[in-house]
Amino acid sequence: MLSVTELVKGVLSGNRRHLARLISLIENEDSQAQEALVKLYKHTGKAHVIGVTGPPGSGKSSLVTKLTAEFRKRSKTIGVLCVDPSSPFTGGALLGDRIRMQEHSLDDNVYVRSMGTRGHLGGLSRAASDAIRVIDAFGKDIIFVETVGTGQSEVEIIEVAHTVIVTDVPGSGDDIQAIKAGIMEIADIFVVNKSDYPGADKKVTEINTMLDLDPRERVWRPPVLLTNSRTGEGIAELADKLMEHFNYLKESGLLEQKGLQRSREELQSIMKYKLTQELSHKLQGKPEYEKAIRMIAERKKDPYTVAEQLIAEFLLSEIR
Amino acid sequence: MSSSKKIRVLVAKPGLDGHDRGAKIVARALRDAGMEVIYTGLRQTPEMVVRAALDEGVHCIGLSILSGAHNALFPRIMELLKAEGADDILVVGGGIIPEDDIPDLKEAGISEIFGPGTTLQEIIEYIRSNVKL
């Protein structure tokens, strides 16, 4: 068993096995994972994180594979995190995105990791953001995060990615689909993949029409690009746009703003989690807790008042 | 075993062999048994199989082969795993493998060979009870 110090040293010096091991610890919510993340935090924040989201079968994995090849030509190192759904019934998962990425499997400058959602909704897994952080500390220039095949409202990817690509394919619904809320609002770049299919140009027009109606005044209007992951058509242009977007974020100060916002949300969510843990730990098995629950069920007390009382008694009293 | 620890399995098709129905059925069964299964797709070299296993942090590798090249490919995969210090990963094989070849494959480090007629439940049970989490 590796110590946390060894793991951290391994990750920082480019040891893939240590990287893989640490991501497993994060997924298993092992206590060592947090210790390692504490030590790695200052080494993170360098990578360009690119989210790729869109419906199942819209070519996300193939697109990431082609983009990886393109960025390798440009001497960038690449990390890929692909998330696939876990079964809500058995907890099992078939992680199949790697199949399409095998052409890079022996490139030392590419690291690919598959993850199951393990019950998490929103398009990613609970461990995703920490895993991205570790791959960042490992030193990859660009990290692609491929979400599960999304429907309409799995928009969590905007919380971890600097640039979000939304993929779509020709013939996937009419122009009403394009003006619905949710996933169509989060794109920094739209990609209409499988450009050789009939209806590709129509799809581009529909998305552009939707963008024309967007009331937000944005300096960056998401471009709509046509790609073909089989022939590689449009991939170089997409890679250029991705770089352009990252530069735009840097120069406009948005990158800094996003970073602040992200840190604020993350701190809040960690505090919330810790407080909840602390509280349930303290209340577990306490007779007055069980009694209060019974009284609420019998309508002798109301849950609103009891909640305030319990928080005051078990949490706040000690902090003061 | 804590409930958050999941068995991760790589199902791999090494060598030049285009038949993966068996591998897919096993992958599906392991999924339904609550495991996380990573499928590599066809025509993998031993190097690709080992790299995928290490990067994905799997506890078990299931090799499926019908081409007859198991005597060359399986031991090569075990050698590479040993060289990486990853021979704690459970490796099992399946497909069309003659009885006579099995002792040598086990000698090379393959824990078990599942031939035609094996039930999916046998494979699941074997992995569950032999994998090192």
XYZ file of C-alpha atoms in Angstrom:
453
model
C 0.000 0.000 0.000
C 1.384 3.344 -1.052
C 1.577 6.226 1.393
C -0.079 9.534 0.573
C 3.305 11.214 0.261
C 4.466 8.608 -2.254
C 1.248 8.951 -4.221
C 1.520 12.728 -4.387
C 5.180 12.538 -5.372
C 4.322 9.973 -8.037
C 1.543 12.079 -9.533
C 3.736 15.177 -9.634
C 6.600 13.301 -11.263
C 4.400 11.783 -13.964
C 3.871 8.245 -12.677
C 0.737 6.975 -14.443
C 0.132 4.124 -12.034
C 0.082 6.505 -9.103
C -2.306 8.743 -11.004
C -4.603 5.775 -11.705
C -4.395 4.664 -8.090
C -5.272 8.100 -6.738
C -8.288 8.426 -9.023
C -9.523 5.050 -7.735
C -9.135 6.287 -4.158
C -11.140 9.398 -5.035
C -13.873 7.282 -6.606
C -14.022 5.059 -3.542
C -14.178 8.107 -1.245
C -11.139 6.850 0.607
C -9.859 9.124 3.367
C -6.383 9.104 1.811
C -7.775 10.771 -1.293
C -8.544 13.992 0.517
C -5.108 14.054 2.111
C -3.549 13.753 -1.328
C -5.844 16.415 -2.810
C -4.843 18.818 -0.036
C -1.212 18.384 -1.029
C -1.860 18.589 -4.771
C -4.159 21.596 -4.757
C -1.452 24.203 -5.271
C -0.216 22.361 -8.349
C -3.573 22.594 -10.102
C -5.291 25.244 -12.188
C -3.009 25.069 -15.215
C -4.869 22.844 -17.658
C -7.465 23.932 -20.185
C -10.505 21.842 -19.296
C -12.780 21.182 -22.267
C -16.206 19.650 -21.692
C -17.853 17.623 -24.428
C -21.540 16.978 -24.025
C -24.463 16.007 -26.211
C -26.942 13.203 -26.837
C -25.893 9.532 -26.897
C -24.448 8.541 -30.234
C -23.713 12.090 -31.349
C -20.040 11.257 -31.721
C -18.537 12.654 -28.527
C -15.886 9.952 -28.081
C -14.901 9.974 -31.742
C -14.657 13.752 -31.653
C -12.429 13.658 -28.566
C -10.225 11.060 -30.259
C -9.792 13.239 -33.349
C -9.178 16.356 -31.270
C -6.591 14.471 -29.247
C -4.775 13.549 -32.455
C -4.939 17.187 -33.616
C -3.609 18.601 -30.340
C -0.861 15.968 -30.192
C 0.295 17.301 -33.573
C 0.470 20.668 -31.851
C 2.619 19.118 -29.084
C 0.005 19.379 -26.355
C -0.316 16.664 -23.719
C -3.802 15.324 -23.170
C -5.930 13.868 -20.396
C -9.347 12.392 -21.098
C -12.042 11.607 -18.574
C -15.069 9.794 -19.988
C -18.167 9.308 -17.919
C -20.743 6.633 -18.710
C -23.894 5.803 -16.768
C -23.967 3.315 -13.906
C -27.017 1.108 -13.606
C -29.512 2.462 -11.086
C -30.445 -1.149 -10.321
C -27.151 -3.000 -9.932
C -24.589 -0.200 -9.735
C -22.697 -1.859 -12.574
C -21.555 -0.004 -15.664
C -20.285 -0.708 -19.128
C -17.653 1.897 -19.865
C -17.316 1.851 -23.614
C -15.837 5.203 -24.597
C -12.311 3.904 -24.483
C -12.942 1.672 -27.505
C -12.848 4.700 -29.754
C -9.743 6.100 -28.119
C -7.484 3.084 -28.468
C -5.465 4.713 -31.241
C -3.832 6.867 -28.558
C -3.486 4.134 -25.994
C 0.262 3.759 -26.331
C 1.035 7.464 -26.441
C 2.726 8.362 -23.153
C 1.413 11.891 -23.439
C -2.220 10.802 -23.400
C -4.028 9.528 -20.315
C -7.551 8.135 -20.664
C -9.762 7.209 -17.732
C -13.328 5.916 -17.740
C -15.797 6.465 -14.922
C -19.288 5.329 -14.039
C -21.717 7.918 -12.684
C -22.288 5.762 -9.561
C -25.709 7.226 -8.959
C -24.788 10.854 -9.537
C -27.081 12.856 -11.789
C -26.135 15.892 -13.825
C -24.007 14.226 -16.496
C -20.830 13.635 -14.482
C -19.772 11.510 -11.522
C -19.181 12.793 -8.007
C -15.493 12.058 -8.360
C -15.136 13.842 -11.703
C -14.050 17.267 -10.521
C -11.389 15.887 -8.174
C -10.190 13.470 -10.854
C -9.826 16.395 -13.273
C -7.809 18.199 -10.636
C -5.430 15.277 -10.235
C -4.930 14.939 -13.991
C -4.222 18.676 -14.010
C -1.576 18.284 -11.288
C -0.171 15.354 -13.293
C 0.683 17.975 -15.905
C -1.657 17.505 -18.855
C -2.096 20.673 -20.952
C -5.624 19.893 -22.079
C -8.198 17.759 -20.292
C -11.248 16.575 -22.190
C -14.226 15.677 -20.048
C -16.819 13.665 -21.882
C -20.169 13.585 -20.115
C -22.673 10.768 -20.281
C -24.933 11.012 -23.289
C -27.108 13.890 -22.191
C -30.773 14.630 -22.635
C -31.677 18.220 -22.062
C -30.788 19.337 -18.595
C -27.517 17.705 -17.592
C -25.557 20.912 -17.413
C -23.137 20.198 -14.570
C -20.256 20.247 -17.028
C -20.212 24.075 -16.944
C -19.016 23.876 -13.340
C -15.809 22.058 -14.248
C -14.988 23.051 -17.827
C -13.538 26.285 -19.183
C -14.922 25.586 -22.624
C -18.017 23.523 -23.351
C -18.630 21.824 -26.688
C -22.202 20.734 -27.296
C -22.441 18.102 -30.007
C -25.461 17.422 -32.113
C -26.144 15.484 -35.275
C -28.245 16.169 -38.363
C -31.850 15.077 -38.177
C -32.163 15.219 -34.394
C -35.427 17.013 -33.896
C -36.832 20.213 -35.286
C -36.161 23.876 -34.588
C -38.295 23.784 -31.439
C -35.704 21.497 -29.863
C -33.124 24.160 -30.596
C -34.916 26.863 -28.622
C -35.551 24.807 -25.499
C -33.801 25.739 -22.279
C -30.995 23.690 -20.768
C -28.183 22.103 -22.675
C -28.549 24.398 -25.690
C -27.725 27.361 -23.468
C -24.406 26.144 -22.118
C -22.369 25.771 -25.287
C -19.292 27.858 -25.977
C -18.958 26.010 -29.244
C -21.576 23.989 -31.090
C -20.470 21.057 -33.166
C -22.736 19.460 -35.723
C -21.003 16.131 -36.128
C -21.497 13.565 -38.904
C -21.501 16.399 -41.444
C -21.916 13.930 -44.311
C -25.428 13.050 -43.161
C -28.349 14.757 -44.880
C -29.666 17.794 -43.058
C -26.309 18.954 -41.662
C -26.581 22.476 -43.060
C -30.164 22.742 -41.867
C -29.056 21.842 -38.350
C -26.391 24.565 -38.438
C -28.996 27.098 -39.557
C -31.389 26.060 -36.789
C -28.772 26.511 -34.115
C -27.679 29.856 -35.551
C -31.286 31.027 -35.628
C -31.598 30.047 -31.996
C -28.455 32.047 -31.211
C -29.848 35.085 -33.051
C -32.750 35.079 -30.589
C -30.545 34.803 -27.501
C -31.205 37.904 -25.388
C -27.919 37.651 -23.497
C -25.465 40.258 -24.714
C -22.377 38.203 -25.238
C -19.047 39.148 -26.671
C -18.417 35.502 -27.452
C -21.126 34.200 -29.718
C -20.815 30.409 -29.837
C -19.683 29.394 -33.306
C -21.463 26.471 -34.961
C -19.003 24.144 -36.639
C -19.503 21.177 -38.927
C -17.259 18.192 -38.284
C -16.864 14.651 -39.470
C -15.057 12.417 -37.008
C -14.542 9.749 -39.630
C -12.761 11.881 -42.224
C -11.365 14.447 -39.803
C -13.069 17.264 -41.666
C -13.496 20.390 -39.554
C -11.337 19.094 -36.695
C -8.424 21.509 -37.166
C -10.860 24.443 -37.288
C -12.488 23.196 -34.092
C -9.091 22.947 -32.386
C -8.370 26.558 -33.438
C -11.707 27.700 -32.013
C -10.994 25.940 -28.733
C -7.706 27.797 -28.371
C -9.378 31.018 -29.399
C -12.039 30.587 -26.715
C -9.462 29.921 -24.020
C -7.530 33.046 -25.031
C -10.756 35.019 -25.007
C -11.446 33.830 -21.448
C -7.977 34.865 -20.361
C -7.937 38.259 -22.047
C -11.452 39.270 -21.068
C -10.845 38.469 -17.403
C -13.606 35.866 -17.528
C -11.210 33.079 -16.630
C -10.378 34.799 -13.361
C -14.069 35.500 -12.693
C -15.008 31.897 -13.387
C -12.214 30.746 -11.098
C -13.496 32.894 -8.240
C -17.058 31.759 -8.770
C -15.938 28.155 -8.880
C -13.911 28.477 -5.673
C -16.838 30.120 -3.933
C -19.240 27.351 -4.957
C -16.788 24.637 -4.104
C -16.044 26.044 -0.663
C -19.737 26.367 0.068
C -20.490 22.866 -1.065
C -17.638 21.385 0.992
C -18.756 23.306 4.079
C -22.325 22.193 3.578
C -21.226 18.596 3.203
C -19.021 18.723 6.302
C -21.683 20.402 8.421
C -24.284 17.863 7.361
C -21.884 15.019 8.151
C -21.065 16.546 11.507
C -24.689 17.054 12.405
C -25.858 13.581 11.450
C -22.867 12.119 13.265
C -23.863 13.973 16.438
C -27.557 13.165 16.208
C -27.154 9.511 15.289
C -28.808 7.355 17.952
C -29.566 10.251 20.328
C -32.855 9.497 22.164
C -34.075 13.099 21.924
C -33.558 12.949 18.156
C -35.669 9.815 17.793
C -38.274 11.281 20.145
C -38.477 14.483 18.106
C -39.005 12.473 14.915
C -41.877 10.593 16.525
C -43.488 13.817 17.748
C -43.280 15.308 14.270
C -44.927 12.216 12.802
C -47.672 12.425 15.434
C -48.190 16.115 14.652
C -47.278 17.148 18.192
C -44.392 19.204 16.898
C -43.539 20.688 13.520
C -40.322 19.874 11.625
C -39.414 23.549 11.075
C -39.070 24.403 14.756
C -37.428 21.101 15.664
C -34.807 21.558 12.949
C -33.850 24.960 14.321
C -33.734 23.648 17.882
C -31.563 20.668 17.016
C -29.156 22.745 14.993
C -28.877 25.267 17.805
C -28.361 22.569 20.401
C -25.964 20.210 18.647
C -24.097 22.285 16.134
C -24.030 25.928 17.065
C -23.574 25.456 20.815
C -20.255 23.760 20.281
C -18.948 26.200 17.739
C -19.519 29.163 20.029
C -15.605 -4.528 1.650
C -16.973 -1.010 1.716
C -19.929 -0.467 -0.553
C -18.170 2.317 -2.421
C -15.446 -0.052 -3.598
C -16.416 -1.396 -6.976
C -14.824 -4.227 -8.855
C -13.409 -2.805 -12.087
C -12.794 -5.238 -14.918
C -11.138 -4.792 -18.294
C -12.593 -7.077 -20.942
C -10.062 -7.298 -23.744
C -9.755 -8.958 -27.137
C -6.049 -9.435 -27.821
C -4.760 -10.300 -31.252
C -6.258 -10.644 -34.689
C -9.686 -12.031 -34.020
C -12.895 -10.395 -35.116
C -15.377 -12.260 -32.950
C -16.450 -10.443 -29.842
C -19.948 -11.675 -29.183
C -18.712 -13.785 -26.282
C -16.700 -10.913 -24.822
C -19.696 -8.607 -25.045
C -21.985 -11.119 -23.349
C -19.507 -11.563 -20.514
C -19.071 -7.769 -20.256
C -22.806 -7.343 -20.017
C -23.115 -10.089 -17.366
C -20.390 -8.536 -15.233
C -22.134 -5.183 -15.548
C -25.371 -6.751 -14.359
C -23.441 -8.239 -11.455
C -22.652 -4.673 -10.338
C -19.122 -4.382 -11.693
C -17.654 -1.549 -13.740
C -16.587 -3.022 -17.033
C -14.280 -1.356 -19.512
C -14.329 -2.931 -22.936
C -11.318 -2.330 -25.183
C -12.760 -3.326 -28.513
C -11.131 -5.653 -31.026
C -7.545 -6.279 -32.148
C -5.549 -5.155 -29.161
C -1.847 -5.741 -28.760
C -0.628 -7.011 -25.368
C 0.893 -3.553 -24.783
C -2.471 -1.872 -25.381
C -4.244 -4.272 -23.029
C -1.745 -3.677 -20.237
C -1.736 0.094 -20.700
C -5.530 0.215 -20.557
C -5.592 -1.970 -17.445
C -3.095 0.248 -15.635
C -4.630 3.575 -16.660
C -8.096 2.422 -15.697
C -6.996 0.988 -12.372
C -8.775 -2.339 -12.885
C -8.749 -5.258 -10.456
C -9.295 -7.923 -13.098
C -8.539 -8.484 -16.781
C -10.738 -10.848 -18.775
C -9.080 -11.936 -22.020
C -11.222 -13.366 -24.770
C -9.607 -15.178 -27.652
C -10.810 -17.454 -30.410
C -7.948 -17.173 -32.853
C -5.618 -19.787 -31.394
C -2.867 -17.322 -30.541
C -3.387 -17.591 -26.793
C -0.087 -19.401 -26.168
C 1.782 -16.381 -27.488
C -0.434 -13.505 -26.375
C -1.471 -14.507 -22.852
C 2.041 -15.089 -21.481
C 3.197 -11.870 -23.141
C 0.491 -9.926 -21.333
C 1.543 -11.524 -18.031
C 5.189 -10.588 -18.680
C 4.252 -6.968 -19.299
C 2.115 -6.866 -16.160
C 4.971 -8.272 -14.118
C 7.366 -5.739 -15.574
C 5.006 -2.990 -14.407
C 4.693 -4.560 -10.974
C 1.010 -5.078 -11.610
C 0.778 -8.839 -11.324
C -1.634 -8.406 -8.411
C -4.303 -7.878 -11.072
C -6.416 -11.027 -11.487
C -6.184 -12.296 -15.080
C -8.672 -14.783 -16.476
C -9.141 -16.046 -20.024
C -11.903 -17.466 -22.123
C -12.739 -18.558 -25.638
C -11.584 -21.536 -27.660
C -8.583 -22.860 -25.781
C -7.596 -26.556 -25.939
C -7.403 -28.408 -22.609
C -3.756 -29.275 -23.253
C -2.742 -25.637 -23.331
C -4.312 -24.726 -20.010
C -1.545 -25.918 -17.629
C 1.066 -23.777 -19.396
C -1.185 -20.734 -19.404
C -1.782 -21.155 -15.671
C 1.933 -21.544 -15.191
C 2.349 -18.197 -16.953
C 0.042 -16.566 -14.411
C -3.451 -16.769 -15.903
C -5.610 -17.647 -12.894
C -8.412 -19.448 -14.675
C -9.547 -20.383 -18.176
C -13.250 -20.512 -18.956
C -14.128 -22.632 -21.978
C -17.385 -23.082 -23.869
C -20.203 -24.204 -21.589
C -19.091 -22.094 -18.634
C -22.064 -20.336 -17.078
C -21.922 -16.597 -16.617
C -22.597 -17.127 -12.917
C -19.410 -19.214 -12.596
C -17.339 -16.387 -14.078
C -18.967 -13.781 -11.841
C -18.452 -15.893 -8.712
C -14.852 -16.629 -9.630
C -13.999 -12.973 -10.102
C -15.814 -11.925 -6.932
C -14.005 -14.412 -4.774
C -10.532 -14.049 -6.261
C -10.103 -10.384 -7.008
C -7.882 -8.271 -4.735
C -9.633 -5.019 -3.946
